[in-house]
PDB file of C-alpha atoms in Angstrom:
ATOM      1  CA  MET A   1     -53.007 -10.343  23.082  1.00 42.00           C
ATOM      2  CA  MET A   2     -49.264 -10.692  22.629  1.00 43.00           C
ATOM      3  CA  GLU A   3     -47.093  -7.682  21.930  1.00 45.00           C
ATOM      4  CA  PHE A   4     -43.652  -7.921  20.242  1.00 39.00           C
ATOM      5  CA  ARG A   5     -41.063  -5.193  20.025  1.00 44.00           C
ATOM      6  CA  ILE A   6     -38.075  -5.363  17.680  1.00 39.00           C
ATOM      7  CA  LEU A   7     -35.222  -3.240  19.029  1.00 42.00           C
ATOM      8  CA  HIS A   8     -32.658  -2.273  16.445  1.00 41.00           C
ATOM      9  CA  GLY A   9     -29.629  -0.029  17.091  1.00 44.00           C
ATOM     10  CA  ARG A  10     -26.630   0.741  15.051  1.00 46.00           C
ATOM     11  CA  SER A  11     -23.525   0.066  17.038  1.00 48.00           C
ATOM     12  CA  ARG A  12     -20.352   1.806  15.974  1.00 50.00           C
ATOM     13  CA  ALA A  13     -17.462  -0.564  15.538  1.00 49.00           C
ATOM     14  CA  ILE A  14     -14.614  -0.087  18.071  1.00 54.00           C
ATOM     15  CA  SER A  15     -11.206  -0.806  16.827  1.00 53.00           C
ATOM     16  CA  ARG A  16      -8.842  -2.651  19.147  1.00 61.00           C
ATOM     17  CA  ILE A  17      -5.873  -2.374  16.824  1.00 69.00           C
ATOM     18  CA  THR A  18      -3.132  -0.059  18.165  1.00 75.00           C
ATOM     19  CA  THR A  19      -1.046   2.049  15.768  1.00 80.00           C
ATOM     20  CA  LEU A  20       1.777   4.535  16.108  1.00 82.00           C
ATOM     21  CA  GLY A  21       0.674   8.236  16.239  1.00 81.00           C
ATOM     22  CA  PHE A  22       3.318   9.855  14.046  1.00 80.00           C
ATOM     23  CA  ARG A  23       1.462  13.184  14.002  1.00 78.00           C
ATOM     24  CA  ARG A  24       2.256  13.857  17.658  1.00 81.00           C
ATOM     25  CA  ALA A  25       5.658  12.085  17.715  1.00 84.00           C
ATOM     26  CA  ASN A  26       8.784  13.834  19.017  1.00 87.00           C
ATOM     27  CA  PHE A  27      11.136  13.141  16.093  1.00 85.00           C
ATOM     28  CA  GLY A  28      13.776  15.584  17.539  1.00 86.00           C
ATOM     29  CA  LEU A  29      14.067  13.440  20.668  1.00 88.00           C
ATOM     30  CA  PHE A  30      13.950  10.288  18.604  1.00 86.00           C
ATOM     31  CA  LYS A  31      16.872  11.334  16.482  1.00 84.00           C
ATOM     32  CA  ASP A  32      18.835  12.447  19.585  1.00 86.00           C
ATOM     33  CA  LEU A  33      18.311   9.061  21.302  1.00 86.00           C
ATOM     34  CA  LEU A  34      19.452   7.175  18.227  1.00 82.00           C
ATOM     35  CA  GLY A  35      22.516   9.500  17.900  1.00 82.00           C
ATOM     36  CA  ARG A  36      23.635   8.578  21.410  1.00 84.00           C
ATOM     37  CA  ILE A  37      23.997   4.879  20.507  1.00 81.00           C
ATOM     38  CA  PRO A  38      27.736   3.953  20.245  1.00 80.00           C
ATOM     39  CA  ARG A  39      27.240   2.162  16.945  1.00 73.00           C
ATOM     40  CA  VAL A  40      30.900   1.213  16.352  1.00 75.00           C
ATOM     41  CA  ARG A  41      31.352  -0.270  19.866  1.00 78.00           C
ATOM     42  CA  ALA A  42      27.885  -1.904  19.935  1.00 75.00           C
ATOM     43  CA  LEU A  43      28.237  -3.620  16.568  1.00 75.00           C
ATOM     44  CA  GLU A  44      31.901  -4.498  16.712  1.00 79.00           C
ATOM     45  CA  GLY A  45      32.647  -8.182  16.137  1.00 80.00           C
ATOM     46  CA  ARG A  46      29.005  -9.171  15.570  1.00 81.00           C
ATOM     47  CA  GLU A  47      27.366 -10.940  12.673  1.00 81.00           C
ATOM     48  CA  VAL A  48      24.794  -9.299  10.467  1.00 76.00           C
ATOM     49  CA  GLN A  49      21.795 -10.923  12.165  1.00 80.00           C
ATOM     50  CA  GLU A  50      23.095 -10.126  15.611  1.00 84.00           C
ATOM     51  CA  SER A  51      23.900  -6.542  14.738  1.00 81.00           C
ATOM     52  CA  TRP A  52      20.408  -6.166  13.275  1.00 80.00           C
ATOM     53  CA  SER A  53      18.914  -7.460  16.583  1.00 84.00           C
ATOM     54  CA  VAL A  54      20.999  -4.988  18.591  1.00 84.00           C
ATOM     55  CA  PHE A  55      19.935  -2.035  16.384  1.00 83.00           C
ATOM     56  CA  LYS A  56      16.319  -3.042  16.357  1.00 85.00           C
ATOM     57  CA  HIS A  57      16.345  -3.277  20.184  1.00 87.00           C
ATOM     58  CA  HIS A  58      17.611   0.268  20.619  1.00 86.00           C
ATOM     59  CA  PHE A  59      15.386   1.538  17.838  1.00 87.00           C
ATOM     60  CA  LEU A  60      12.238   0.153  19.475  1.00 88.00           C
ATOM     61  CA  LEU A  61      13.231   1.543  22.893  1.00 89.00           C
ATOM     62  CA  ALA A  62      13.592   5.041  21.341  1.00 89.00           C
ATOM     63  CA  GLN A  63      10.303   4.491  19.513  1.00 89.00           C
ATOM     64  CA  ASP A  64       8.404   3.735  22.692  1.00 88.00           C
ATOM     65  CA  GLN A  65       9.703   6.917  24.322  1.00 89.00           C
ATOM     66  CA  CYS A  66       8.993   9.308  21.402  1.00 88.00           C
ATOM     67  CA  ILE A  67       6.038   7.912  19.517  1.00 87.00           C
ATOM     68  CA  LEU A  68       2.763   7.395  21.397  1.00 84.00           C
ATOM     69  CA  LYS A  69       0.409   4.596  20.409  1.00 82.00           C
ATOM     70  CA  SER A  70      -3.308   5.090  19.705  1.00 77.00           C
ATOM     71  CA  LYS A  71      -6.245   2.967  18.544  1.00 73.00           C
ATOM     72  CA  LYS A  72      -6.573   2.635  14.850  1.00 67.00           C
ATOM     73  CA  PRO A  73      -9.867   4.134  13.657  1.00 61.00           C
ATOM     74  CA  SER A  74     -12.226   1.709  12.015  1.00 57.00           C
ATOM     75  CA  LYS A  75     -13.139   2.243   8.341  1.00 55.00           C
ATOM     76  CA  GLY A  76     -16.717   3.073   9.320  1.00 54.00           C
ATOM     77  CA  GLY A  77     -15.675   5.759  11.759  1.00 57.00           C
ATOM     78  CA  ARG A  78     -13.443   7.712   9.327  1.00 66.00           C
ATOM     79  CA  ARG A  79     -14.681  10.940   7.967  1.00 75.00           C
ATOM     80  CA  PRO A  80     -14.506  11.126   4.128  1.00 80.00           C
ATOM     81  CA  ALA A  81     -11.979  13.575   2.805  1.00 79.00           C
ATOM     82  CA  TRP A  82     -14.612  15.605   0.931  1.00 83.00           C
ATOM     83  CA  ILE A  83     -16.590  16.528   4.164  1.00 86.00           C
ATOM     84  CA  SER A  84     -15.598  19.897   5.393  1.00 86.00           C
ATOM     85  CA  LYS A  85     -16.739  21.615   8.647  1.00 86.00           C
ATOM     86  CA  GLU A  86     -19.288  23.687   6.806  1.00 88.00           C
ATOM     87  CA  LEU A  87     -20.773  20.677   5.079  1.00 89.00           C
ATOM     88  CA  LEU A  88     -20.798  18.707   8.324  1.00 89.00           C
ATOM     89  CA  GLU A  89     -22.823  21.457  10.015  1.00 90.00           C
ATOM     90  CA  LYS A  90     -25.303  21.289   7.117  1.00 90.00           C
ATOM     91  CA  LEU A  91     -25.671  17.514   7.398  1.00 90.00           C
ATOM     92  CA  LYS A  92     -26.274  17.939  11.209  1.00 90.00           C
ATOM     93  CA  GLY A  93     -28.903  20.511  10.472  1.00 90.00           C
ATOM     94  CA  LYS A  94     -30.512  18.161   7.990  1.00 91.00           C
ATOM     95  CA  LYS A  95     -30.764  15.508  10.681  1.00 90.00           C
ATOM     96  CA  GLU A  96     -32.347  17.925  13.127  1.00 91.00           C
ATOM     97  CA  VAL A  97     -34.951  19.092  10.554  1.00 90.00           C
ATOM     98  CA  SER A  98     -35.681  15.461   9.735  1.00 90.00           C
ATOM     99  CA  SER A  99     -36.370  14.722  13.402  1.00 89.00           C
ATOM    100  CA  MET A 100     -38.531  17.854  13.663  1.00 90.00           C
ATOM    101  CA  TRP A 101     -40.517  16.889  10.566  1.00 89.00           C
ATOM    102  CA  LYS A 102     -41.139  13.446  12.019  1.00 87.00           C
ATOM    103  CA  LYS A 103     -42.511  15.037  15.164  1.00 87.00           C
ATOM    104  CA  GLY A 104     -44.711  17.405  13.195  1.00 87.00           C
ATOM    105  CA  LEU A 105     -42.706  20.482  14.129  1.00 89.00           C
ATOM    106  CA  ALA A 106     -41.536  21.245  10.499  1.00 87.00           C
ATOM    107  CA  THR A 107     -43.297  21.073   7.166  1.00 89.00           C
ATOM    108  CA  TRP A 108     -42.490  18.845   4.298  1.00 89.00           C
ATOM    109  CA  GLU A 109     -41.409  21.727   2.093  1.00 89.00           C
ATOM    110  CA  GLU A 110     -38.848  22.856   4.745  1.00 90.00           C
ATOM    111  CA  TYR A 111     -37.414  19.365   5.037  1.00 90.00           C
ATOM    112  CA  ARG A 112     -37.269  18.959   1.245  1.00 90.00           C
ATOM    113  CA  ASN A 113     -35.430  22.269   0.802  1.00 92.00           C
ATOM    114  CA  VAL A 114     -32.857  21.270   3.416  1.00 91.00           C
ATOM    115  CA  VAL A 115     -32.353  17.926   1.672  1.00 91.00           C
ATOM    116  CA  ARG A 116     -31.745  19.576  -1.638  1.00 92.00           C
ATOM    117  CA  VAL A 117     -29.237  22.028  -0.209  1.00 92.00           C
ATOM    118  CA  CYS A 118     -27.328  19.183   1.456  1.00 92.00           C
ATOM    119  CA  ARG A 119     -27.364  17.042  -1.674  1.00 92.00           C
ATOM    120  CA  ASP A 120     -26.068  19.907  -3.861  1.00 92.00           C
ATOM    121  CA  ALA A 121     -23.368  20.756  -1.321  1.00 92.00           C
ATOM    122  CA  THR A 122     -22.320  17.136  -1.148  1.00 92.00           C
ATOM    123  CA  ARG A 123     -22.011  16.820  -4.938  1.00 91.00           C
ATOM    124  CA  LYS A 124     -20.028  20.065  -5.167  1.00 91.00           C
ATOM    125  CA  ALA A 125     -17.681  18.916  -2.321  1.00 91.00           C
ATOM    126  CA  LYS A 126     -17.027  15.569  -4.057  1.00 89.00           C
ATOM    127  CA  ALA A 127     -16.431  17.228  -7.414  1.00 89.00           C
ATOM    128  CA  HIS A 128     -14.157  19.834  -5.818  1.00 90.00           C
ATOM    129  CA  LEU A 129     -12.085  17.139  -4.146  1.00 88.00           C
ATOM    130  CA  GLU A 130     -11.681  15.083  -7.293  1.00 87.00           C
ATOM    131  CA  LEU A 131     -10.710  18.184  -9.313  1.00 88.00           C
ATOM    132  CA  ASN A 132      -8.008  19.101  -6.766  1.00 87.00           C
ATOM    133  CA  LEU A 133      -6.715  15.508  -6.759  1.00 86.00           C
ATOM    134  CA  ALA A 134      -6.472  15.424 -10.592  1.00 84.00           C
ATOM    135  CA  ARG A 135      -4.847  18.876 -10.695  1.00 86.00           C
ATOM    136  CA  ASP A 136      -2.210  18.096  -8.075  1.00 85.00           C
ATOM    137  CA  VAL A 137      -1.588  14.510  -9.056  1.00 81.00           C
ATOM    138  CA  LYS A 138       2.089  15.202 -10.018  1.00 81.00           C
ATOM    139  CA  ASP A 139       2.903  16.600  -6.549  1.00 82.00           C
ATOM    140  CA  LYS A 140       0.523  14.534  -4.392  1.00 80.00           C
ATOM    141  CA  LYS A 141       0.409  11.097  -5.988  1.00 81.00           C
ATOM    142  CA  LYS A 142      -0.225   9.315  -2.713  1.00 81.00           C
ATOM    143  CA  GLY A 143      -3.472  11.101  -1.962  1.00 81.00           C
ATOM    144  CA  PHE A 144      -4.686  10.572  -5.590  1.00 82.00           C
ATOM    145  CA  PHE A 145      -4.079   6.764  -5.636  1.00 81.00           C
ATOM    146  CA  LYS A 146      -5.425   6.421  -2.141  1.00 80.00           C
ATOM    147  CA  TYR A 147      -8.691   7.966  -3.325  1.00 81.00           C
ATOM    148  CA  ILE A 148      -8.785   5.725  -6.377  1.00 79.00           C
ATOM    149  CA  SER A 149      -8.090   2.644  -4.328  1.00 77.00           C
ATOM    150  CA  SER A 150     -10.959   3.443  -1.967  1.00 74.00           C
ATOM    151  CA  LYS A 151     -13.382   3.351  -4.996  1.00 72.00           C
ATOM    152  CA  ARG A 152     -12.252  -0.097  -6.126  1.00 67.00           C
ATOM    153  CA  LYS A 153     -13.900  -3.294  -5.252  1.00 57.00           C
ATOM    154  CA  THR A 154     -11.813  -5.231  -2.785  1.00 53.00           C
ATOM    155  CA  TRP A 155     -11.493  -8.979  -2.177  1.00 52.00           C
ATOM    156  CA  GLU A 156     -14.765 -10.610  -1.243  1.00 52.00           C
ATOM    157  CA  ASN A 157     -15.134 -13.935   0.600  1.00 48.00           C
ATOM    158  CA  GLY A 158     -17.352 -15.177  -2.206  1.00 48.00           C
ATOM    159  CA  ASP A 159     -14.603 -14.891  -4.875  1.00 64.00           C
ATOM    160  CA  MET A 160     -13.465 -18.185  -6.228  1.00 74.00           C
ATOM    161  CA  LEU A 161     -10.110 -19.400  -7.598  1.00 78.00           C
ATOM    162  CA  LEU A 162      -9.051 -21.890 -10.168  1.00 75.00           C
ATOM    163  CA  ASN A 163      -6.694 -24.753  -9.171  1.00 74.00           C
ATOM    164  CA  GLU A 164      -4.213 -26.586 -11.330  1.00 71.00           C
ATOM    165  CA  VAL A 165      -6.876 -28.736 -13.055  1.00 71.00           C
ATOM    166  CA  GLY A 166      -9.181 -25.741 -13.791  1.00 74.00           C
ATOM    167  CA  ALA A 167     -11.727 -26.515 -11.039  1.00 78.00           C
ATOM    168  CA  LEU A 168     -13.231 -23.675  -8.974  1.00 78.00           C
ATOM    169  CA  VAL A 169     -12.171 -23.530  -5.305  1.00 76.00           C
ATOM    170  CA  THR A 170     -14.689 -21.928  -2.939  1.00 76.00           C
ATOM    171  CA  GLU A 171     -13.547 -22.858   0.653  1.00 79.00           C
ATOM    172  CA  ASP A 172     -11.295 -20.287   2.340  1.00 78.00           C
ATOM    173  CA  THR A 173      -8.975 -23.058   3.628  1.00 80.00           C
ATOM    174  CA  GLU A 174      -8.433 -24.348   0.064  1.00 80.00           C
ATOM    175  CA  LYS A 175      -7.913 -20.773  -1.231  1.00 80.00           C
ATOM    176  CA  VAL A 176      -5.112 -19.965   1.161  1.00 79.00           C
ATOM    177  CA  GLU A 177      -3.296 -23.177   0.432  1.00 80.00           C
ATOM    178  CA  LEU A 178      -3.696 -22.628  -3.327  1.00 79.00           C
ATOM    179  CA  LEU A 179      -2.391 -19.055  -3.253  1.00 77.00           C
ATOM    180  CA  ASN A 180       0.409 -19.934  -0.807  1.00 76.00           C
ATOM    181  CA  ALA A 181       1.550 -22.811  -3.069  1.00 76.00           C
ATOM    182  CA  PHE A 182       1.473 -20.611  -6.165  1.00 73.00           C
ATOM    183  CA  LEU A 183       3.275 -17.629  -4.570  1.00 69.00           C
ATOM    184  CA  ALA A 184       5.808 -19.600  -2.512  1.00 66.00           C
ATOM    185  CA  SER A 185       8.130 -20.189  -5.543  1.00 54.00           C
ATOM    186  CA  VAL A 186       8.465 -17.461  -8.221  1.00 48.00           C
ATOM    187  CA  LEU A 187      10.685 -19.609 -10.378  1.00 44.00           C
ATOM    188  CA  PRO A 188       9.139 -23.066 -10.321  1.00 45.00           C
ATOM    189  CA  ALA A 189       9.472 -25.688 -12.990  1.00 40.00           C
ATOM    190  CA  LYS A 190       5.886 -25.089 -14.070  1.00 38.00           C
ATOM    191  CA  ALA A 191       6.094 -21.276 -14.053  1.00 36.00           C
ATOM    192  CA  VAL A 192       4.736 -20.995 -17.595  1.00 35.00           C
ATOM    193  CA  PRO A 193       1.014 -21.925 -17.714  1.00 34.00           C
ATOM    194  CA  GLN A 194      -0.621 -23.611 -20.631  1.00 33.00           C
ATOM    195  CA  GLU A 195      -2.436 -21.402 -23.150  1.00 33.00           C
ATOM    196  CA  SER A 196      -5.829 -22.873 -22.275  1.00 31.00           C
ATOM    197  CA  GLN A 197      -5.285 -22.168 -18.544  1.00 35.00           C
ATOM    198  CA  THR A 198      -4.329 -18.473 -18.954  1.00 37.00           C
ATOM    199  CA  LEU A 199      -7.133 -16.118 -17.823  1.00 38.00           C
ATOM    200  CA  GLU A 200      -5.748 -12.568 -18.412  1.00 49.00           C
ATOM    201  CA  GLY A 201      -7.279 -10.167 -15.894  1.00 57.00           C
ATOM    202  CA  LYS A 202      -9.566 -12.745 -14.292  1.00 68.00           C
ATOM    203  CA  LYS A 203      -9.691 -12.716 -10.510  1.00 71.00           C
ATOM    204  CA  GLU A 204     -10.217 -16.468 -10.481  1.00 71.00           C
ATOM    205  CA  ASP A 205      -6.603 -16.914 -11.759  1.00 74.00           C
ATOM    206  CA  PRO A 206      -4.046 -17.133  -8.886  1.00 72.00           C
ATOM    207  CA  GLY A 207      -1.434 -15.770 -11.248  1.00 69.00           C
ATOM    208  CA  ASN A 208      -3.100 -12.346 -11.166  1.00 71.00           C
ATOM    209  CA  TYR A 209      -2.424 -11.918  -7.426  1.00 72.00           C
ATOM    210  CA  ARG A 210       0.806 -10.434  -6.076  1.00 70.00           C
ATOM    211  CA  PRO A 211       2.418 -10.869  -2.665  1.00 68.00           C
ATOM    212  CA  ASP A 212       2.897  -7.800  -0.469  1.00 69.00           C
ATOM    213  CA  SER A 213       5.966  -7.353   1.693  1.00 68.00           C
ATOM    214  CA  LEU A 214       5.043  -6.132   5.224  1.00 70.00           C
ATOM    215  CA  THR A 215       8.317  -4.882   6.775  1.00 73.00           C
ATOM    216  CA  SER A 216       8.868  -3.362  10.237  1.00 75.00           C
ATOM    217  CA  ILE A 217       9.520   0.327  10.826  1.00 77.00           C
ATOM    218  CA  PRO A 218      13.245  -0.234  11.586  1.00 78.00           C
ATOM    219  CA  GLY A 219      13.477  -2.163   8.363  1.00 77.00           C
ATOM    220  CA  LYS A 220      11.987   0.735   6.402  1.00 79.00           C
ATOM    221  CA  VAL A 221      14.485   3.086   8.011  1.00 79.00           C
ATOM    222  CA  ILE A 222      17.385   0.869   7.057  1.00 78.00           C
ATOM    223  CA  GLU A 223      15.950   0.626   3.481  1.00 80.00           C
ATOM    224  CA  GLN A 224      16.018   4.435   3.175  1.00 78.00           C
ATOM    225  CA  LEU A 225      19.641   4.558   4.373  1.00 77.00           C
ATOM    226  CA  ILE A 226      20.728   1.911   1.961  1.00 78.00           C
ATOM    227  CA  LEU A 227      18.714   3.624  -0.867  1.00 78.00           C
ATOM    228  CA  GLY A 228      20.760   6.764  -0.345  1.00 74.00           C
ATOM    229  CA  VAL A 229      23.985   4.901  -0.749  1.00 72.00           C
ATOM    230  CA  ILE A 230      22.855   2.960  -3.841  1.00 77.00           C
ATOM    231  CA  SER A 231      21.479   6.088  -5.484  1.00 76.00           C
ATOM    232  CA  LYS A 232      24.927   7.690  -5.524  1.00 73.00           C
ATOM    233  CA  HIS A 233      26.185   4.839  -7.726  1.00 70.00           C
ATOM    234  CA  MET A 234      23.307   4.888 -10.166  1.00 68.00           C
ATOM    235  CA  GLU A 235      23.811   6.416 -13.637  1.00 64.00           C
ATOM    236  CA  SER A 236      21.903   9.546 -14.649  1.00 65.00           C
ATOM    237  CA  GLY A 237      20.100   7.499 -17.315  1.00 70.00           C
ATOM    238  CA  GLN A 238      18.124   5.614 -14.722  1.00 74.00           C
ATOM    239  CA  HIS A 239      14.369   6.646 -14.764  1.00 78.00           C
ATOM    240  CA  GLY A 240      12.622   3.784 -12.907  1.00 74.00           C
ATOM    241  CA  PHE A 241      12.208   4.156  -9.147  1.00 73.00           C
ATOM    242  CA  THR A 242      14.219   7.397  -9.181  1.00 76.00           C
ATOM    243  CA  LYS A 243      13.046  10.592  -7.413  1.00 75.00           C
ATOM    244  CA  GLY A 244      11.964  13.261  -9.851  1.00 77.00           C
ATOM    245  CA  LYS A 245      11.768  10.839 -12.796  1.00 81.00           C
ATOM    246  CA  SER A 246       9.140   8.577 -14.218  1.00 80.00           C
ATOM    247  CA  CYS A 247       7.980   6.829 -17.368  1.00 80.00           C
ATOM    248  CA  LEU A 248       7.188  10.223 -18.825  1.00 83.00           C
ATOM    249  CA  THR A 249      10.748  11.493 -18.416  1.00 85.00           C
ATOM    250  CA  ASN A 250      12.002   8.239 -19.934  1.00 84.00           C
ATOM    251  CA  LEU A 251       9.730   8.761 -22.958  1.00 85.00           C
ATOM    252  CA  ILE A 252      10.849  12.341 -23.395  1.00 86.00           C
ATOM    253  CA  ALA A 253      14.525  11.265 -23.308  1.00 85.00           C
ATOM    254  CA  LEU A 254      13.856   8.553 -25.896  1.00 86.00           C
ATOM    255  CA  CYS A 255      11.952  10.936 -28.224  1.00 88.00           C
ATOM    256  CA  ASN A 256      14.726  13.569 -27.860  1.00 88.00           C
ATOM    257  CA  GLY A 257      17.365  11.042 -28.880  1.00 87.00           C
ATOM    258  CA  MET A 258      15.307   9.743 -31.733  1.00 88.00           C
ATOM    259  CA  THR A 259      14.567  13.142 -33.181  1.00 90.00           C
ATOM    260  CA  GLY A 260      18.273  13.989 -32.976  1.00 89.00           C
ATOM    261  CA  TRP A 261      19.250  10.908 -34.908  1.00 89.00           C
ATOM    262  CA  VAL A 262      16.490  11.556 -37.505  1.00 89.00           C
ATOM    263  CA  ASP A 263      17.786  15.159 -37.985  1.00 90.00           C
ATOM    264  CA  GLU A 264      21.245  13.684 -38.666  1.00 90.00           C
ATOM    265  CA  GLU A 265      19.651  11.335 -41.286  1.00 88.00           C
ATOM    266  CA  ARG A 266      20.659   8.281 -39.314  1.00 89.00           C
ATOM    267  CA  ALA A 267      18.679   4.993 -39.279  1.00 87.00           C
ATOM    268  CA  VAL A 268      16.620   4.616 -36.110  1.00 86.00           C
ATOM    269  CA  ASP A 269      15.281   1.202 -34.879  1.00 87.00           C
ATOM    270  CA  VAL A 270      13.235   1.017 -31.682  1.00 84.00           C
ATOM    271  CA  VAL A 271      12.592  -2.244 -29.792  1.00 83.00           C
ATOM    272  CA  TYR A 272       9.989  -2.310 -27.003  1.00 76.00           C
ATOM    273  CA  LEU A 273      10.321  -5.030 -24.384  1.00 76.00           C
ATOM    274  CA  ASP A 274       7.467  -5.763 -21.903  1.00 69.00           C
ATOM    275  CA  PHE A 275       8.447  -8.212 -19.203  1.00 67.00           C
ATOM    276  CA  SER A 276       5.415 -10.067 -17.880  1.00 62.00           C
ATOM    277  CA  LYS A 277       5.409 -10.200 -14.045  1.00 60.00           C
ATOM    278  CA  ALA A 278       9.036  -9.173 -13.986  1.00 63.00           C
ATOM    279  CA  PHE A 279       9.154  -8.512 -10.266  1.00 62.00           C
ATOM    280  CA  ASN A 280       7.857 -11.955  -9.442  1.00 60.00           C
ATOM    281  CA  THR A 281      10.263 -13.779 -11.694  1.00 65.00           C
ATOM    282  CA  LEU A 282      13.473 -11.939 -10.991  1.00 71.00           C
ATOM    283  CA  SER A 283      16.279 -13.865  -9.371  1.00 75.00           C
ATOM    284  CA  HIS A 284      18.042 -12.123  -6.481  1.00 77.00           C
ATOM    285  CA  ASN A 285      21.445 -12.875  -8.019  1.00 82.00           C
ATOM    286  CA  ILE A 286      20.771 -10.480 -10.885  1.00 84.00           C
ATOM    287  CA  PRO A 287      20.312  -7.199  -8.878  1.00 82.00           C
ATOM    288  CA  THR A 288      23.114  -8.047  -6.459  1.00 85.00           C
ATOM    289  CA  GLY A 289      25.447  -8.746  -9.314  1.00 87.00           C
ATOM    290  CA  LYS A 290      24.611  -5.438 -10.939  1.00 84.00           C
ATOM    291  CA  LEU A 291      25.115  -3.590  -7.620  1.00 84.00           C
ATOM    292  CA  ARG A 292      28.720  -4.992  -7.455  1.00 86.00           C
ATOM    293  CA  LYS A 293      29.328  -3.904 -11.086  1.00 84.00           C
ATOM    294  CA  CYS A 294      28.108  -0.381 -10.208  1.00 79.00           C
ATOM    295  CA  GLY A 295      30.912  -0.183  -7.566  1.00 81.00           C
ATOM    296  CA  LEU A 296      28.794  -0.549  -4.463  1.00 81.00           C
ATOM    297  CA  ASP A 297      30.812  -1.670  -1.446  1.00 81.00           C
ATOM    298  CA  GLU A 298      30.718  -5.310  -0.406  1.00 85.00           C
ATOM    299  CA  TRP A 299      29.077  -4.607   2.973  1.00 81.00           C
ATOM    300  CA  SER A 300      26.100  -2.858   1.395  1.00 81.00           C
ATOM    301  CA  VAL A 301      25.695  -5.660  -1.181  1.00 85.00           C
ATOM    302  CA  ARG A 302      25.833  -8.359   1.559  1.00 85.00           C
ATOM    303  CA  TRP A 303      23.198  -6.417   3.476  1.00 82.00           C
ATOM    304  CA  VAL A 304      20.918  -6.452   0.467  1.00 83.00           C
ATOM    305  CA  GLU A 305      21.487 -10.207   0.038  1.00 84.00           C
ATOM    306  CA  ASN A 306      20.683 -10.902   3.666  1.00 82.00           C
ATOM    307  CA  TRP A 307      17.591  -8.655   3.468  1.00 79.00           C
ATOM    308  CA  LEU A 308      16.218 -10.596   0.464  1.00 78.00           C
ATOM    309  CA  ASN A 309      17.152 -14.129   1.636  1.00 79.00           C
ATOM    310  CA  GLY A 310      15.250 -16.170   4.148  1.00 76.00           C
ATOM    311  CA  ARG A 311      11.811 -14.699   3.423  1.00 75.00           C
ATOM    312  CA  ALA A 312       8.595 -16.520   4.365  1.00 76.00           C
ATOM    313  CA  GLN A 313       5.020 -15.878   3.490  1.00 76.00           C
ATOM    314  CA  SER A 314       1.561 -16.738   4.711  1.00 78.00           C
ATOM    315  CA  ILE A 315      -1.931 -16.222   3.206  1.00 80.00           C
ATOM    316  CA  VAL A 316      -4.940 -15.141   5.326  1.00 79.00           C
ATOM    317  CA  ILE A 317      -8.499 -15.067   4.074  1.00 78.00           C
ATOM    318  CA  SER A 318     -11.159 -14.262   6.755  1.00 73.00           C
ATOM    319  CA  SER A 319     -10.411 -16.677   9.571  1.00 74.00           C
ATOM    320  CA  ALA A 320      -8.522 -19.208   7.440  1.00 80.00           C
ATOM    321  CA  LYS A 321      -4.695 -18.995   7.602  1.00 81.00           C
ATOM    322  CA  CYS A 322      -2.035 -21.237   6.138  1.00 80.00           C
ATOM    323  CA  SER A 323       1.351 -22.047   7.579  1.00 79.00           C
ATOM    324  CA  ARG A 324       4.436 -20.083   6.632  1.00 80.00           C
ATOM    325  CA  ARG A 325       6.369 -21.216   3.607  1.00 77.00           C
ATOM    326  CA  PRO A 326       9.832 -20.026   2.448  1.00 75.00           C
ATOM    327  CA  VAL A 327       9.977 -17.949  -0.698  1.00 69.00           C
ATOM    328  CA  MET A 328      12.367 -19.593  -3.137  1.00 63.00           C
ATOM    329  CA  PHE A 329      14.220 -17.508  -5.759  1.00 60.00           C
TER     330      PHE A 329
END
């Protein structure tokens, strides 16, 4: 007689990706170290790229001293936001009762009652979390959209794309080359597709995918500094990408102006413009030119131009990766 045993165990994924632990960072020391850098003497007589390299070097040195690194938790090891300590204790108790029932130390009625209690508590916890997210969406937009994104279906390796002739592409190596060629130039000669090739909302259409800019932490810090300078030159009528304003405030201002003109018995005409994929078809010369007209100093405008120019991109799907291509505007 031959005996076979099938051993199966669930192994928890261990992440080897290191990330910065900002929760335990010493930002006071970080600010003090950056304040000790003689910026004028260190950057005097240097070009933009060389000045950026010097600043980045000192920034990363201060970052290593003040911000500790830790392993990034895997997606399977994260605790959902709706699980509280009380609910976690109930789930652990359910597991213990389940083990006791399998060993004959607990009755089926006891185990069933524990399962019902945990199920009701789980449903209430999820509903309570979603209610709080919806109620505080104005003040905590990041948490709301993070929860919504976790419920969406992400990219799957089985998803297919349509090439220029309308044929489906299934191989990962062909997908990365197709997406890279489509996204490399946002103003190509064939930017406008034919009517028969337009698939609005379809995931097979490469035109429905957007590139994501992954910048370093020093770059994000510089972006915030430049944003503060630019915001001082913006007019009060700007609603887009302005703190404390949104599409809702823009609509309220429009309705307020319209009702005032109607009360004065004046003719009112409204024209709505919807720019399709505006961010992907905007030339860099337009925003830089507007910054100069707003009175922004030449050094800040040149920094913005250097920040936007010389960009490269690469597409990665599973293990397939294409070569970097310059982004032409």
